[in-house]
């Protein structure tokens, strides 16, 4: 019954026009360790990060979880204000959305079933193999841009690419290096990194590209600058990823 | 093979149980809506009401021929691009509207079949005592048709309960969405999906007991 009341209250608040003091943040809730759920508690890097941002800007933050394929549509249709799901900045997305500065610098990583890393050693070795990737993710695009893309069978998934790789249904999956390492370290799945990361990626928060969206973007962007300078962002990164990925690797 | 993590499964039970009311709320509201709309559509078709009949035919054709997920996406993400006011509709409402429209199309056909299945002599007998077409339908045909349609309609209700699992794509965390998110954190897919499957199973089995009772009571009038 309590859930119903919450749902009804949610229905009422989302029916009102977007006000400045609540930032509605969409995430899949299914991307360990950035956004996931344990005992009904939504948690992860993105949750701590957005809470810190909201504290800085003085706004309320409301997390909305939905399957990944619904996120972009929800942002465009104004149901959420931004997406915290490690959204990589790409030219196509930059044309459509107003991005903040990057808050995570990472690489694309090939991951294979444990014991297979002798054969699957990186993007070059993917020719003639089947590779899983999350639907609509930037990694799908990166795979299609590889010189041997024609020889790779790419399979797009709504979720659970780690499981299908562990089961041997596909030869590998491609995801960001940081969460791949965390999945390998903390999940019971038999997985291994295959070679070095092959493309640098920069992740940021996208906002709608209109006056309201840009104003919110500017406010959040200023907060990110503060969080970077006072070390909060680095601390959140250490907490969830055992590494600071919030600065460019070259610096 | 690794053993089942039963301790984890027990921990998930209260989590998933917390989402049962939301799932049932969506299914029940959609069922009432679909039954009402479905019956209205069926009557329009049976009585061959001019003009309206054509609209209903197109409606039924569209909602029967396209997948529920496509309809939900069209309504929730597609239409707001041309009708910004629709953005105000939240995921729960959108899922209920989607389920209602989708299943009303199926139910209309079942109810229509049930109405037409009532023997022609019933119409003639009722009309011979001076009843109007509306009266015949309401007093004679629908009560008999309801009995024929009941098992099929119950099947649609069961489908509807399971159909609510698509609401997660619209941002509604229901039973399946909750299980997905838990599995993403623990990577214990077997345990998480097994728990949610058992929940659906128990819910539907409980309803089946109710269905048997309903069928007995609907059958009383014509029992021989």
CSV table of C-alpha atoms in Angstrom, one decimal:
chain,number,residue,atom,x,y,z
A,1,UNK,CA,0.0,0.0,0.0
A,2,UNK,CA,2.9,2.3,0.8
A,3,UNK,CA,4.2,1.8,-2.7
A,4,UNK,CA,0.9,2.9,-4.1
A,5,UNK,CA,1.0,6.1,-2.1
A,6,UNK,CA,4.5,6.7,-3.3
A,7,UNK,CA,3.5,5.9,-6.9
A,8,UNK,CA,0.5,8.3,-6.6
A,9,UNK,CA,2.7,11.0,-5.1
A,10,UNK,CA,5.2,10.5,-7.9
A,11,UNK,CA,2.4,10.7,-10.5
A,12,UNK,CA,1.3,14.1,-9.0
A,13,UNK,CA,4.8,15.6,-8.8
A,14,UNK,CA,5.8,14.5,-12.3
A,15,UNK,CA,2.6,15.9,-13.7
A,16,UNK,CA,3.6,19.4,-12.6
A,17,UNK,CA,5.9,21.4,-14.9
A,18,UNK,CA,9.5,21.0,-14.1
A,19,UNK,CA,10.6,23.3,-11.3
A,20,UNK,CA,14.2,24.4,-10.7
A,21,UNK,CA,14.5,22.7,-7.3
A,22,UNK,CA,14.0,19.1,-8.2
A,23,UNK,CA,16.5,17.5,-10.6
A,24,UNK,CA,15.0,14.3,-12.0
A,25,UNK,CA,17.8,11.9,-12.7
A,26,UNK,CA,17.2,8.8,-14.9
A,27,UNK,CA,19.4,5.7,-14.5
A,28,UNK,CA,19.0,2.0,-15.4
A,29,UNK,CA,19.7,0.8,-11.9
A,30,UNK,CA,21.5,-2.1,-13.6
A,31,UNK,CA,25.0,-1.0,-14.2
A,32,UNK,CA,27.3,-2.2,-11.4
A,33,UNK,CA,29.0,-0.5,-9.7
A,34,UNK,CA,27.7,2.8,-11.0
A,35,UNK,CA,24.0,2.2,-10.4
A,36,UNK,CA,22.5,-0.9,-8.9
A,37,UNK,CA,20.2,-2.1,-6.2
A,38,UNK,CA,20.8,-4.2,-3.1
A,39,UNK,CA,18.0,-5.0,-0.7
A,40,UNK,CA,15.8,-2.5,-2.5
A,41,UNK,CA,18.4,0.3,-2.0
A,42,UNK,CA,19.5,2.1,-5.1
A,43,UNK,CA,23.2,2.8,-4.8
A,44,UNK,CA,26.5,3.2,-6.6
A,45,UNK,CA,28.9,5.8,-7.9
A,46,UNK,CA,26.2,7.7,-9.9
A,47,UNK,CA,23.9,7.9,-6.9
A,48,UNK,CA,26.6,9.3,-4.6
A,49,UNK,CA,27.8,11.7,-7.3
A,50,UNK,CA,24.3,13.1,-8.0
A,51,UNK,CA,23.5,13.5,-4.3
A,52,UNK,CA,26.8,15.4,-3.9
A,53,UNK,CA,25.9,17.6,-7.0
A,54,UNK,CA,22.4,18.3,-5.5
A,55,UNK,CA,23.9,19.2,-2.2
A,56,UNK,CA,26.2,21.7,-4.0
A,57,UNK,CA,23.5,23.3,-6.1
A,58,UNK,CA,20.9,23.2,-3.3
A,59,UNK,CA,18.4,21.2,-5.4
A,60,UNK,CA,16.5,18.1,-4.5
A,61,UNK,CA,17.4,15.0,-6.5
A,62,UNK,CA,14.9,12.4,-7.6
A,63,UNK,CA,16.2,9.1,-9.0
A,64,UNK,CA,14.0,7.5,-11.7
A,65,UNK,CA,15.1,4.0,-12.7
A,66,UNK,CA,14.0,2.4,-16.0
A,67,UNK,CA,15.5,-0.1,-18.5
A,68,UNK,CA,18.3,1.5,-20.5
A,69,UNK,CA,16.4,1.8,-23.7
A,70,UNK,CA,13.8,4.1,-22.1
A,71,UNK,CA,16.4,6.6,-20.8
A,72,UNK,CA,17.1,8.8,-23.9
A,73,UNK,CA,13.4,8.9,-24.8
A,74,UNK,CA,12.5,10.0,-21.3
A,75,UNK,CA,15.1,12.8,-21.4
A,76,UNK,CA,13.9,14.0,-24.8
A,77,UNK,CA,10.3,14.0,-23.8
A,78,UNK,CA,11.0,15.9,-20.6
A,79,UNK,CA,10.2,13.2,-18.1
A,80,UNK,CA,13.7,13.4,-16.6
A,81,UNK,CA,16.2,16.2,-16.6
A,82,UNK,CA,19.4,14.2,-17.1
A,83,UNK,CA,20.8,10.7,-17.3
A,84,UNK,CA,23.4,9.4,-14.8
A,85,UNK,CA,24.4,6.2,-16.4
A,86,UNK,CA,27.9,6.8,-17.7
A,87,UNK,CA,26.8,8.5,-20.8
A,88,UNK,CA,29.8,8.9,-23.1
A,89,UNK,CA,30.1,12.1,-25.1
A,90,UNK,CA,29.8,11.4,-28.8
A,91,UNK,CA,29.4,13.9,-31.7
A,92,UNK,CA,25.9,12.7,-32.4
A,93,UNK,CA,24.9,13.1,-28.8
A,94,UNK,CA,26.6,16.5,-28.5
A,95,UNK,CA,24.4,17.7,-31.4
A,96,UNK,CA,21.3,16.6,-29.5
A,97,UNK,CA,22.1,17.4,-25.9
A,98,UNK,CA,23.8,19.9,-23.7
A,99,UNK,CA,26.6,18.1,-21.8
A,100,UNK,CA,28.4,19.0,-18.6
A,101,UNK,CA,32.1,18.6,-18.4
A,102,UNK,CA,33.3,15.0,-18.2
A,103,UNK,CA,33.3,13.5,-14.8
A,104,UNK,CA,34.7,10.1,-15.7
A,105,UNK,CA,37.5,9.3,-18.0
A,106,UNK,CA,37.7,5.7,-19.0
A,107,UNK,CA,38.5,3.2,-21.8
A,108,UNK,CA,36.6,0.6,-23.8
A,109,UNK,CA,37.5,-2.8,-22.7
A,110,UNK,CA,37.0,-6.3,-24.1
A,111,UNK,CA,36.0,-8.9,-21.5
A,112,UNK,CA,35.9,-12.6,-22.1
A,113,UNK,CA,35.1,-15.8,-20.3
A,114,UNK,CA,37.9,-16.7,-17.8
A,115,UNK,CA,40.3,-19.1,-19.5
A,116,UNK,CA,39.6,-17.6,-22.9
A,117,UNK,CA,41.9,-14.5,-22.5
A,118,UNK,CA,44.7,-16.3,-24.3
A,119,UNK,CA,42.7,-16.3,-27.5
A,120,UNK,CA,40.6,-13.1,-27.0
A,121,UNK,CA,43.3,-10.5,-26.5
A,122,UNK,CA,41.6,-7.2,-27.6
A,123,UNK,CA,39.7,-5.7,-30.5
A,124,UNK,CA,42.0,-7.3,-33.2
A,125,UNK,CA,41.2,-10.8,-32.0
A,126,UNK,CA,37.5,-10.3,-32.3
A,127,UNK,CA,37.3,-11.1,-36.0
A,128,UNK,CA,35.1,-14.1,-36.6
A,129,UNK,CA,33.7,-13.9,-33.0
A,130,UNK,CA,30.5,-12.9,-31.4
A,131,UNK,CA,30.5,-9.9,-29.1
A,132,UNK,CA,27.8,-8.6,-26.8
A,133,UNK,CA,27.2,-5.0,-26.1
A,134,UNK,CA,24.5,-2.9,-24.4
A,135,UNK,CA,21.8,-1.7,-26.8
A,136,UNK,CA,22.2,2.0,-27.5
A,137,UNK,CA,25.5,2.3,-25.7
A,138,UNK,CA,28.5,4.1,-27.1
A,139,UNK,CA,30.4,0.8,-27.1
A,140,UNK,CA,28.3,-0.5,-30.0
A,141,UNK,CA,29.4,2.5,-32.0
A,142,UNK,CA,33.0,2.0,-31.1
A,143,UNK,CA,32.8,-1.7,-32.2
A,144,UNK,CA,31.3,-0.7,-35.5
A,145,UNK,CA,34.2,1.8,-36.1
A,146,UNK,CA,36.9,-0.9,-35.7
A,147,UNK,CA,38.8,-1.7,-38.9
A,148,UNK,CA,37.7,-5.4,-38.6
A,149,UNK,CA,34.1,-4.5,-37.8
A,150,UNK,CA,32.8,-6.4,-40.8
A,151,UNK,CA,34.1,-9.6,-39.4
A,152,UNK,CA,32.6,-9.2,-35.9
A,153,UNK,CA,29.2,-10.4,-35.1
A,154,UNK,CA,27.8,-7.7,-32.7
A,155,UNK,CA,24.9,-8.7,-30.5
A,156,UNK,CA,23.0,-5.9,-28.8
A,157,UNK,CA,21.4,-6.6,-25.4
A,158,UNK,CA,19.0,-4.8,-23.1
A,159,UNK,CA,20.9,-6.1,-20.1
A,160,UNK,CA,22.9,-9.0,-18.7
A,161,UNK,CA,25.8,-9.0,-21.2
A,162,UNK,CA,28.1,-10.2,-18.4
A,163,UNK,CA,26.0,-13.3,-17.9
A,164,UNK,CA,25.8,-14.3,-21.5
A,165,UNK,CA,29.6,-14.0,-21.8
A,166,UNK,CA,30.2,-16.1,-18.7
A,167,UNK,CA,27.8,-18.7,-20.1
A,168,UNK,CA,29.8,-18.8,-23.3
A,169,UNK,CA,26.9,-17.7,-25.6
A,170,UNK,CA,29.1,-15.0,-26.9
A,171,UNK,CA,32.9,-14.8,-27.0
A,172,UNK,CA,33.2,-11.4,-25.3
A,173,UNK,CA,31.5,-8.3,-24.3
A,174,UNK,CA,32.7,-4.7,-24.5
A,175,UNK,CA,32.1,-2.2,-21.7
A,176,UNK,CA,34.1,0.5,-19.9
A,177,UNK,CA,37.3,-0.7,-18.3
A,178,UNK,CA,36.5,0.5,-14.8
A,179,UNK,CA,33.2,-1.3,-14.3
A,180,UNK,CA,34.6,-4.3,-16.1
A,181,UNK,CA,37.3,-4.6,-13.5
A,182,UNK,CA,34.8,-4.2,-10.7
A,183,UNK,CA,32.5,-6.9,-12.2
A,184,UNK,CA,35.4,-9.3,-12.5
A,185,UNK,CA,36.6,-8.6,-8.9
A,186,UNK,CA,33.2,-8.6,-7.2
A,187,UNK,CA,30.8,-10.9,-9.1
A,188,UNK,CA,30.8,-14.7,-9.0
A,189,UNK,CA,31.0,-14.8,-12.8
A,190,UNK,CA,34.0,-16.4,-14.5
A,191,UNK,CA,35.3,-13.4,-16.5
A,192,UNK,CA,38.6,-11.9,-17.5
A,193,UNK,CA,39.9,-8.7,-19.1
A,194,UNK,CA,41.0,-9.3,-22.6
A,195,UNK,CA,44.0,-7.1,-23.4
A,196,UNK,CA,44.3,-3.3,-22.8
A,197,UNK,CA,41.5,-0.7,-23.2
A,198,UNK,CA,41.2,0.4,-26.8
A,199,UNK,CA,39.6,3.8,-26.9
A,200,UNK,CA,39.4,6.6,-24.5
A,201,UNK,CA,35.9,7.7,-23.5
A,202,UNK,CA,34.7,10.7,-21.6
A,203,UNK,CA,31.4,10.4,-19.7
A,204,UNK,CA,29.2,13.3,-18.7
A,205,UNK,CA,25.6,14.3,-17.8
A,206,UNK,CA,23.4,15.2,-20.8
A,207,UNK,CA,20.7,17.8,-20.5
A,208,UNK,CA,18.0,18.9,-23.0
A,209,UNK,CA,19.3,21.5,-25.4
A,210,UNK,CA,16.9,24.3,-24.6
A,211,UNK,CA,17.2,27.4,-22.4
A,212,UNK,CA,15.9,25.6,-19.3
A,213,UNK,CA,18.1,22.5,-19.9
A,214,UNK,CA,21.2,24.7,-20.5
A,215,UNK,CA,20.6,26.7,-17.4
A,216,UNK,CA,20.4,23.5,-15.3
A,217,UNK,CA,23.4,22.2,-17.1
A,218,UNK,CA,25.4,25.3,-16.2
A,219,UNK,CA,24.4,25.0,-12.5
A,220,UNK,CA,25.3,21.3,-12.4
A,221,UNK,CA,28.5,21.9,-14.3
A,222,UNK,CA,29.6,24.5,-11.7
A,223,UNK,CA,28.9,22.0,-9.0
A,224,UNK,CA,31.1,19.4,-10.7
A,225,UNK,CA,33.9,21.9,-10.9
A,226,UNK,CA,33.6,22.4,-7.1
A,227,UNK,CA,33.4,18.6,-6.4
A,228,UNK,CA,36.5,18.1,-8.5
A,229,UNK,CA,38.5,20.8,-6.7
A,230,UNK,CA,37.5,19.8,-3.2
A,231,UNK,CA,38.3,16.1,-3.8
A,232,UNK,CA,34.7,14.9,-3.3
A,233,UNK,CA,34.5,13.4,-6.7
A,234,UNK,CA,37.9,11.6,-6.4
A,235,UNK,CA,36.7,10.2,-3.1
A,236,UNK,CA,33.4,8.9,-4.6
A,237,UNK,CA,35.5,7.3,-7.4
A,238,UNK,CA,37.8,5.6,-4.9
A,239,UNK,CA,34.8,4.3,-2.9
A,240,UNK,CA,33.2,2.5,-5.7
A,241,UNK,CA,35.9,1.8,-8.2
A,242,UNK,CA,39.1,1.6,-6.1
A,243,UNK,CA,40.7,4.1,-8.5
A,244,UNK,CA,40.3,7.8,-9.4
A,245,UNK,CA,38.9,7.9,-12.9
A,246,UNK,CA,37.6,11.5,-12.6
A,247,UNK,CA,40.7,13.1,-14.1
A,248,UNK,CA,42.1,12.7,-17.6
A,249,UNK,CA,44.7,9.9,-17.7
A,250,UNK,CA,47.3,12.3,-19.1
A,251,UNK,CA,47.3,14.7,-16.2
B,1,UNK,CA,27.4,-26.4,-10.7
B,2,UNK,CA,27.2,-23.9,-7.9
B,3,UNK,CA,24.6,-24.4,-5.2
B,4,UNK,CA,21.5,-22.1,-5.1
B,5,UNK,CA,22.1,-19.2,-2.8
B,6,UNK,CA,18.9,-19.7,-0.7
B,7,UNK,CA,19.9,-17.1,1.9
B,8,UNK,CA,20.0,-14.5,-0.9
B,9,UNK,CA,16.6,-15.7,-2.2
B,10,UNK,CA,15.0,-15.3,1.2
B,11,UNK,CA,16.4,-11.8,1.4
B,12,UNK,CA,14.7,-11.0,-1.9
B,13,UNK,CA,11.3,-12.2,-0.9
B,14,UNK,CA,10.3,-9.1,1.1
B,15,UNK,CA,11.9,-6.9,-1.6
B,16,UNK,CA,9.8,-8.4,-4.4
B,17,UNK,CA,6.7,-8.7,-2.1
B,18,UNK,CA,6.9,-4.9,-1.7
B,19,UNK,CA,6.2,-4.5,-5.4
B,20,UNK,CA,3.2,-6.9,-5.6
B,21,UNK,CA,0.6,-4.2,-4.7
B,22,UNK,CA,1.9,-2.0,-7.6
B,23,UNK,CA,1.8,-4.8,-10.1
B,24,UNK,CA,-1.7,-5.9,-9.0
B,25,UNK,CA,-2.9,-2.3,-8.9
B,26,UNK,CA,-1.9,-1.8,-12.6
B,27,UNK,CA,-3.3,-5.1,-13.6
B,28,UNK,CA,-6.7,-4.7,-11.8
B,29,UNK,CA,-7.3,-1.1,-13.0
B,30,UNK,CA,-6.4,-2.1,-16.5
B,31,UNK,CA,-8.6,-5.2,-16.3
B,32,UNK,CA,-11.7,-3.1,-15.2
B,33,UNK,CA,-10.9,-0.6,-18.0
B,34,UNK,CA,-10.3,-3.2,-20.6
B,35,UNK,CA,-13.5,-5.2,-19.7
B,36,UNK,CA,-15.6,-2.1,-19.9
B,37,UNK,CA,-14.1,-0.8,-23.1
B,38,UNK,CA,-14.0,-4.3,-24.6
B,39,UNK,CA,-17.7,-4.9,-23.8
B,40,UNK,CA,-18.6,-1.5,-25.4
B,41,UNK,CA,-16.6,-2.3,-28.5
B,42,UNK,CA,-18.2,-5.8,-28.8
B,43,UNK,CA,-21.7,-4.3,-28.5
B,44,UNK,CA,-20.9,-1.8,-31.2
B,45,UNK,CA,-19.8,-4.6,-33.5
B,46,UNK,CA,-22.7,-6.9,-32.7
B,47,UNK,CA,-25.3,-4.3,-33.2
B,48,UNK,CA,-23.4,-3.0,-36.3
B,49,UNK,CA,-23.8,0.6,-35.2
B,50,UNK,CA,-23.2,2.7,-38.4
B,51,UNK,CA,-19.9,4.7,-38.7
B,52,UNK,CA,-18.8,3.7,-35.1
B,53,UNK,CA,-18.6,0.2,-36.3
B,54,UNK,CA,-15.9,1.1,-38.8
B,55,UNK,CA,-13.8,3.0,-36.2
B,56,UNK,CA,-14.1,0.1,-33.8
B,57,UNK,CA,-13.0,-2.3,-36.5
B,58,UNK,CA,-9.8,-0.2,-37.2
B,59,UNK,CA,-9.2,0.1,-33.4
B,60,UNK,CA,-9.4,-3.6,-32.8
B,61,UNK,CA,-7.3,-4.4,-35.8
B,62,UNK,CA,-4.5,-2.0,-34.7
B,63,UNK,CA,-4.3,-3.0,-31.1
B,64,UNK,CA,-4.5,-6.7,-31.8
B,65,UNK,CA,-1.9,-6.6,-34.6
B,66,UNK,CA,0.9,-4.6,-32.9
B,67,UNK,CA,2.9,-5.7,-29.9
B,68,UNK,CA,2.1,-4.2,-26.5
B,69,UNK,CA,5.7,-3.0,-26.1
B,70,UNK,CA,5.5,-1.1,-29.4
B,71,UNK,CA,2.2,0.5,-28.3
B,72,UNK,CA,3.7,1.5,-25.0
B,73,UNK,CA,6.7,3.1,-26.6
B,74,UNK,CA,4.6,4.9,-29.2
B,75,UNK,CA,2.3,6.3,-26.6
B,76,UNK,CA,5.0,7.1,-23.9
B,77,UNK,CA,7.9,8.3,-26.0
B,78,UNK,CA,6.5,8.9,-29.5
B,79,UNK,CA,3.3,10.9,-29.1
B,80,UNK,CA,4.7,13.5,-26.7
B,81,UNK,CA,6.9,14.7,-29.6
B,82,UNK,CA,3.7,16.0,-31.3
B,83,UNK,CA,1.6,16.4,-28.1
B,84,UNK,CA,3.8,17.9,-25.4
B,85,UNK,CA,0.8,17.7,-22.9
B,86,UNK,CA,1.2,13.9,-22.9
B,87,UNK,CA,4.6,14.3,-21.0
B,88,UNK,CA,2.5,14.9,-17.9
B,89,UNK,CA,1.4,11.3,-17.9
B,90,UNK,CA,3.5,9.2,-15.7
B,91,UNK,CA,4.7,5.7,-16.3
B,92,UNK,CA,2.1,3.9,-14.1
B,93,UNK,CA,-0.8,5.7,-15.9
B,94,UNK,CA,0.8,5.1,-19.3
B,95,UNK,CA,1.2,1.4,-18.6
B,96,UNK,CA,-2.4,1.1,-17.4
B,97,UNK,CA,-3.7,3.0,-20.5
B,98,UNK,CA,-1.5,0.8,-22.7
B,99,UNK,CA,-2.7,-2.4,-21.1
B,100,UNK,CA,-6.3,-1.3,-21.2
B,101,UNK,CA,-6.3,-0.4,-24.9
B,102,UNK,CA,-4.3,-3.5,-25.9
B,103,UNK,CA,-6.4,-6.0,-24.0
B,104,UNK,CA,-9.7,-4.3,-24.7
B,105,UNK,CA,-9.2,-5.2,-28.4
B,106,UNK,CA,-8.7,-8.9,-27.5
B,107,UNK,CA,-11.6,-8.9,-25.1
B,108,UNK,CA,-13.9,-7.2,-27.6
B,109,UNK,CA,-13.4,-10.1,-29.9
B,110,UNK,CA,-13.9,-12.7,-27.2
B,111,UNK,CA,-17.0,-11.0,-25.9
B,112,UNK,CA,-18.3,-10.6,-29.5
B,113,UNK,CA,-17.8,-14.3,-30.0
B,114,UNK,CA,-19.5,-15.2,-26.8
B,115,UNK,CA,-22.5,-13.0,-27.7
B,116,UNK,CA,-22.8,-14.5,-31.1
B,117,UNK,CA,-22.5,-17.9,-29.6
B,118,UNK,CA,-25.8,-17.5,-27.7
B,119,UNK,CA,-28.3,-19.4,-29.7
B,120,UNK,CA,-30.3,-17.4,-32.2
B,121,UNK,CA,-33.6,-18.7,-30.7
B,122,UNK,CA,-32.8,-16.8,-27.5
B,123,UNK,CA,-33.0,-13.5,-29.5
B,124,UNK,CA,-36.2,-14.5,-31.2
B,125,UNK,CA,-37.9,-15.7,-28.0
B,126,UNK,CA,-37.0,-12.5,-26.2
B,127,UNK,CA,-38.0,-10.2,-29.1
B,128,UNK,CA,-41.3,-12.1,-29.4
B,129,UNK,CA,-42.2,-11.0,-25.9
B,130,UNK,CA,-41.6,-7.3,-26.9
B,131,UNK,CA,-38.1,-6.6,-25.6
B,132,UNK,CA,-36.0,-4.1,-27.5
B,133,UNK,CA,-32.6,-5.1,-28.8
B,134,UNK,CA,-30.9,-3.3,-25.9
B,135,UNK,CA,-33.0,-5.2,-23.4
B,136,UNK,CA,-32.4,-8.6,-25.0
B,137,UNK,CA,-28.7,-7.9,-25.0
B,138,UNK,CA,-28.6,-6.8,-21.3
B,139,UNK,CA,-31.0,-9.3,-19.8
B,140,UNK,CA,-30.7,-12.4,-21.9
B,141,UNK,CA,-27.6,-12.4,-24.0
B,142,UNK,CA,-24.9,-10.8,-21.9
B,143,UNK,CA,-25.5,-13.0,-18.8
B,144,UNK,CA,-25.2,-16.1,-21.0
B,145,UNK,CA,-22.3,-14.8,-22.9
B,146,UNK,CA,-20.4,-13.8,-19.7
B,147,UNK,CA,-20.3,-17.5,-18.8
B,148,UNK,CA,-18.9,-18.5,-22.1
B,149,UNK,CA,-16.3,-15.7,-22.1
B,150,UNK,CA,-15.2,-16.0,-18.5
B,151,UNK,CA,-12.4,-18.5,-18.9
B,152,UNK,CA,-11.0,-16.5,-21.9
B,153,UNK,CA,-11.2,-13.2,-20.1
B,154,UNK,CA,-9.5,-14.7,-17.1
B,155,UNK,CA,-6.6,-15.8,-19.4
B,156,UNK,CA,-6.3,-12.2,-20.6
B,157,UNK,CA,-6.2,-11.0,-17.0
B,158,UNK,CA,-3.3,-13.4,-16.3
B,159,UNK,CA,-1.6,-12.1,-19.4
B,160,UNK,CA,-2.2,-8.6,-18.2
B,161,UNK,CA,-0.5,-9.3,-14.8
B,162,UNK,CA,2.5,-10.6,-16.7
B,163,UNK,CA,2.3,-7.7,-19.1
B,164,UNK,CA,2.9,-5.2,-16.3
B,165,UNK,CA,6.5,-6.4,-16.4
B,166,UNK,CA,7.0,-4.2,-19.5
B,167,UNK,CA,6.3,-1.1,-17.4
B,168,UNK,CA,9.9,-1.1,-16.3
B,169,UNK,CA,10.8,0.3,-19.8
B,170,UNK,CA,8.6,3.3,-18.9
B,171,UNK,CA,10.4,4.0,-15.6
B,172,UNK,CA,8.0,2.0,-13.4
B,173,UNK,CA,9.9,-0.3,-11.0
B,174,UNK,CA,7.5,-3.2,-10.6
B,175,UNK,CA,8.2,-6.8,-9.7
B,176,UNK,CA,10.4,-7.7,-12.7
B,177,UNK,CA,12.2,-4.3,-12.7
B,178,UNK,CA,13.0,-4.8,-9.0
B,179,UNK,CA,14.4,-8.3,-9.8
B,180,UNK,CA,16.4,-7.0,-12.7
B,181,UNK,CA,18.1,-4.3,-10.6
B,182,UNK,CA,18.8,-6.7,-7.8
B,183,UNK,CA,20.4,-9.2,-10.3
B,184,UNK,CA,22.5,-6.4,-11.7
B,185,UNK,CA,24.0,-5.8,-8.3
B,186,UNK,CA,24.5,-9.4,-7.2
B,187,UNK,CA,24.9,-11.2,-10.6
B,188,UNK,CA,22.9,-14.0,-9.0
B,189,UNK,CA,20.5,-14.2,-12.0
B,190,UNK,CA,19.1,-17.6,-11.3
B,191,UNK,CA,18.1,-16.7,-7.8
B,192,UNK,CA,16.7,-13.3,-8.6
B,193,UNK,CA,14.6,-14.5,-11.6
B,194,UNK,CA,13.5,-17.6,-9.8
B,195,UNK,CA,12.1,-15.6,-6.9
B,196,UNK,CA,10.2,-13.3,-9.2
B,197,UNK,CA,8.9,-16.3,-11.2
B,198,UNK,CA,7.6,-18.0,-8.1
B,199,UNK,CA,5.8,-14.8,-7.1
B,200,UNK,CA,4.0,-14.6,-10.5
B,201,UNK,CA,3.2,-18.3,-10.2
B,202,UNK,CA,1.7,-17.9,-6.7
B,203,UNK,CA,-0.4,-14.9,-7.7
B,204,UNK,CA,-1.8,-16.6,-10.8
B,205,UNK,CA,-2.5,-19.9,-9.0
B,206,UNK,CA,-4.4,-17.9,-6.3
B,207,UNK,CA,-6.5,-16.3,-9.0
B,208,UNK,CA,-7.2,-19.6,-10.6
B,209,UNK,CA,-8.9,-20.8,-7.4
B,210,UNK,CA,-11.1,-17.6,-7.7
B,211,UNK,CA,-11.7,-18.4,-11.3
B,212,UNK,CA,-13.1,-21.9,-10.5
B,213,UNK,CA,-15.5,-20.4,-8.0
B,214,UNK,CA,-16.6,-17.7,-10.4
B,215,UNK,CA,-17.3,-20.3,-13.1
B,216,UNK,CA,-19.4,-22.4,-10.7
B,217,UNK,CA,-21.5,-19.4,-9.7
B,218,UNK,CA,-21.9,-18.2,-13.3
B,219,UNK,CA,-22.9,-21.7,-14.3
B,220,UNK,CA,-25.7,-22.0,-11.7
B,221,UNK,CA,-28.4,-20.3,-13.7
B,222,UNK,CA,-28.0,-22.7,-16.6
B,223,UNK,CA,-26.9,-25.8,-14.7
B,224,UNK,CA,-28.8,-28.9,-15.7
